[in-house]
Each structure stands twice: as C-alpha cells, then as structure tokens.
Amino acid sequence: MPYPTDRKYTKEHEWITADGMIGITHHAQGSLGDIVFVELPKVGTEITIGKSFGTVESVKAVSDLYAPVSGTVTGVNEALATAPEQVNKDAHGAWMVKIKVKDPSEMNALLSAPDYDKFVSEEAAH
Amino acid sequence: MSVVEATPVVRKTVLNAVHRQMGAKMVEFNGWDMPVEYPASIGCGIVAEHMAVRTGVGIFDVSHMGDIRLAGREALAAVQHISMNDASRLAVGQAQYSALLYPQGTFVDDVIVHRLGEDEYLLVINAGTREKDFNWVRDNTRQFDCKVEHLSDDFTQIAIQGPKGVNVLQKLTDADLSAVKFYWVTRGTVCGLKNILMGRTGYTAEDGFEIYIPPDEETSARVWHEILAAGKEFGAVPCGLGARNTLRLEGKLPLYGHEISDTINVWEAGLDRFCKMEKPEFVGRAALEKAKAEGVKRTLVGLEMIDRGIARDGYKVLDEGGREIGYVTSGSPAPFLKKNIALAYVPPAQAAVGTMVKVDIRGQGVKAQVIPTPFYKRPKKAAKSE
C-alpha cells in the first residue's frame, strides 16, 4: 500500500495533512478490522499532541485516536457517524476531524510517508 | 519430587500454520494462539464471517476445546454425579448441554455431554479450563468404577456451522446426515478417514456440525482445505474467534469467565432448564436448593443500546438515575441483528423486559433497554410442502 506523500504520519497510525485534516492509516484500519463506531470531538474542542481526542471501535475492540499535533477542531466528518465503514473502505480519504494547527513546528517531528511505511513493515516483522 | 504442571507460554492447534498461511489475524485466547478473523482479501473479517454462518456456512478450528472420556460400568453414575443435567435421559448417540458445578452451585465449566456408547460418555469442555476440568472430573469420580481419560490433544476439532453446514459435510461423508437430529452424533467416513465422530452441535446458535479428526498436522490441514473446497459452492468462509463470539452472543450462549464463572450460580445465569433438581444428587445440588429458596440478588439480562454507543465486557450498568446496579458480561455490535447488544447482571427488580437502564461508556451514561433473549433464534425449518 503506497502511503500518500501529501501528509505526515504518527507511530500511533494517524495521518495529518498540511491543512490539518486528521484520519487513521490504511494499516490501522486493517489491524482494527470492521469499524462500527467513531466517536469524535465537537467543533471548538482543543486537542493536545499525543492525547486522545476520540475513539474508533471495531466489532472486537475500542481504540483511542491520538492527536498528531495540538490544535482546535474546526470541522468533523459527520458522515462517519452513520457510515463508519468508510474508514475501512478508504482510510486515507475518510478524514475524521479538521483542526487549526496551534504550532506548525510540531508537524516536523512526524513521520514522512516512506518513514511510516518502513515503521509499519518493521512492526509487522516482530 | 512432585509433579508440577508447567504453564506453557502459548499453545497452538495443529492448524496454526494453516491459519497464518491464510493471513488470519492471530490473538491469544485463554493461553492459545488462535485466529480472531481472516483477511478481507479472501472475503472475511468478523462481520462477513458472522453473516456467512447465519446465511450459509462458516468453518472454525475449535481444536483448542478439550475432551474428557468417561467409560466403564459406572460411567453414567459418575456423569450424573458431576453434571447438573440428567444424563440418564440420553440415548446412545445423543448429546446434551450441561455444566460441572462446585459444591457452592457455581461453575467449574459448561460442557456438552455426548453418550457415545452404552457405558461411554464424552465431555467437551472449554479451552481455558482444560486442566482444571480434567483434575476436577478425575477427583470427583474416584468412587465410581469408571475410567477417566483426558483426550484434549487426541483430536483436531472442526466446526462446520450455518444452515448450509449439513450440505457441505454431506459431500464429504458416507453417513446419512439428514438422519442426525440437532444434538445427536453419528460416525462415518469423512474425507477418507474411517469412523469419524460427527456431532450436530455448535456454539453459533445455528445448525451445524462439529467433527473430531486425527490430530496430526498433515491430516488436519488436508481435511480443513477439503471442507473449505467442498463449501465453496455454498459460500463457505473460514471463521475466527471474533465471529464465534458475536454469533454465540446473539444466541445468548454463555462464555466461561463472562456469563458463568466460579462466583456465579446456575439460577443467576438463568440456566435453570439445564439443571435437573429432580435428580436426587449431584455436586452443587444442595447449595442450589438453598440458593433457590433464598432467591437471586442478580440475574442475567439482555440489553439493547438505545443511544449511540457500544457496551463492552466489564462496563458498569446504571439505573436511570445514574446509580450503579450491575455490569456487562459481554457486549458487542451484533452483525446479523444490526444493533448493539450486551448481556449484563442486574438486580431482579431491574430485569423486566422494557426496563430502561444506562451503560457507563467512558464516563457517559448511555441509554439501553432490557430486551427479550436470546437476541437471535434461528428460523425453524419450514414444513416441507409436497
């Protein structure tokens, strides 16, 4: 799976675009399995780098969504409330929240697409 | 020196390599490395596997399940002593759901008792309780003229579940499966293997069979693949423990450590109809008689989530005012019923169908309602029209 190069990635398997759209990776949706529920913050919520800002649930388990960087939520993908399976179908298209990034320099510490790809393959080898 | 039972790190069924080869996602379950689901690339995933069993057929490796054989002149007396159902009602070839109880009337394990011969019984037990169950059965049957054998590693057990399960297995055996009723067993040649035990049993609240084949890797892998190939025309898919759990939950079939345990008694679990108090004696009977007279403080109910949210195992159940009244034993989205369901222990006063409660989901009281169980009951076969 080629990871889009228009965004950055975290080791917790989230992605974030330069304009602050956040979602989870194709690898993450695959390991979660059938996604049945996504719980997201309201517009205006402050989210903090490394902290949980929502949850995604598969049939089997609940997983936290971690903020790749700090910021303020300016938009929420409401379609996921009724169609959470979109995350399985198109993880890199199914954005979850859009944020106004507080400190753009925080983006620099995130993984590039090739680095994330490498990280995922190394994780799988364990 | 004394014999110390070492706890192996993690056990594998002989089909482990086959599961990995098929790309299954593996998890540890009760000390076993088992497939939780197979990949979407072969048409699987928990939801697809669940739906295959409800509408067609799914194939499960359930070799982690254990087996105990009791045979001898007093085998029936031994089985009657250690189990709560009435094994004297079993004809040769018949099986029944039952449980092994502690003297307190709580659960050692739930079991399926098969009567294989005049004086021969096979108990199929849970994976996580194999050693505990065997030791308990052996210790509690010493006074009977009856041999007790632990056969857990003697079989690869494969479950072929779903309305089309019978069609799939019939292609592979000479036995007439149409003559085998639910909870009966037969023997026959399966995939060229002679004298194979086939039971019309399962843990999916669906029709289906469980077969017991020789445990060597080569034979097990061959039969596994032959079953999948035979099932292809019926849409058969391999199924993991994820679907096994959601299927049994829809059917309100208890899971040891969740709905039943060594601290939960038969009346609380609502398994009254499998507990034959008219039997003069069995381990746990006296305590159950007393418990019945005293009445239960909690009872198992089915919940449906009314507001958005999924109840999970261990979540608190609250009354409408937010006071804690019980806990969820198993909770999940129900793929066939398409709603979020749970089993929970609550006080009898809050157990009536229609009662509104809340489930504490990460600090939020999410609305739920007590609904009738089982959540899912398989459709009765329509009467044959001429």
Short mmCIF file of C-alpha atoms in Angstrom, two decimals, chain B residues 36 67 84 86 105 204 218 244 264 273 321 351 359 386:
data_model
loop_
_atom_site.label_atom_id
_atom_site.label_comp_id
_atom_site.label_asym_id
_atom_site.label_seq_id
_atom_site.Cartn_x
_atom_site.Cartn_y
_atom_site.Cartn_z
CA VAL B 36 -9.58 -13.91 15.51
CA ASP B 67 -12.33 -33.55 25.66
CA MET B 84 -26.28 -30.78 36.51
CA ASP B 86 -29.86 -35.53 33.53
CA GLY B 105 -23.56 -24.26 42.91
CA THR B 204 -23.16 -20.27 16.98
CA GLU B 218 -0.96 -33.25 7.65
CA ARG B 244 -17.56 -17.16 17.14
CA ILE B 264 -21.91 -17.11 39.53
CA ARG B 273 -33.73 -25.65 32.23
CA GLY B 321 -30.75 7.96 37.95
CA ALA B 351 -34.57 -7.19 34.97
CA VAL B 359 -24.35 1.76 30.44
CA GLU B 386 -45.44 -31.72 -1.12
#
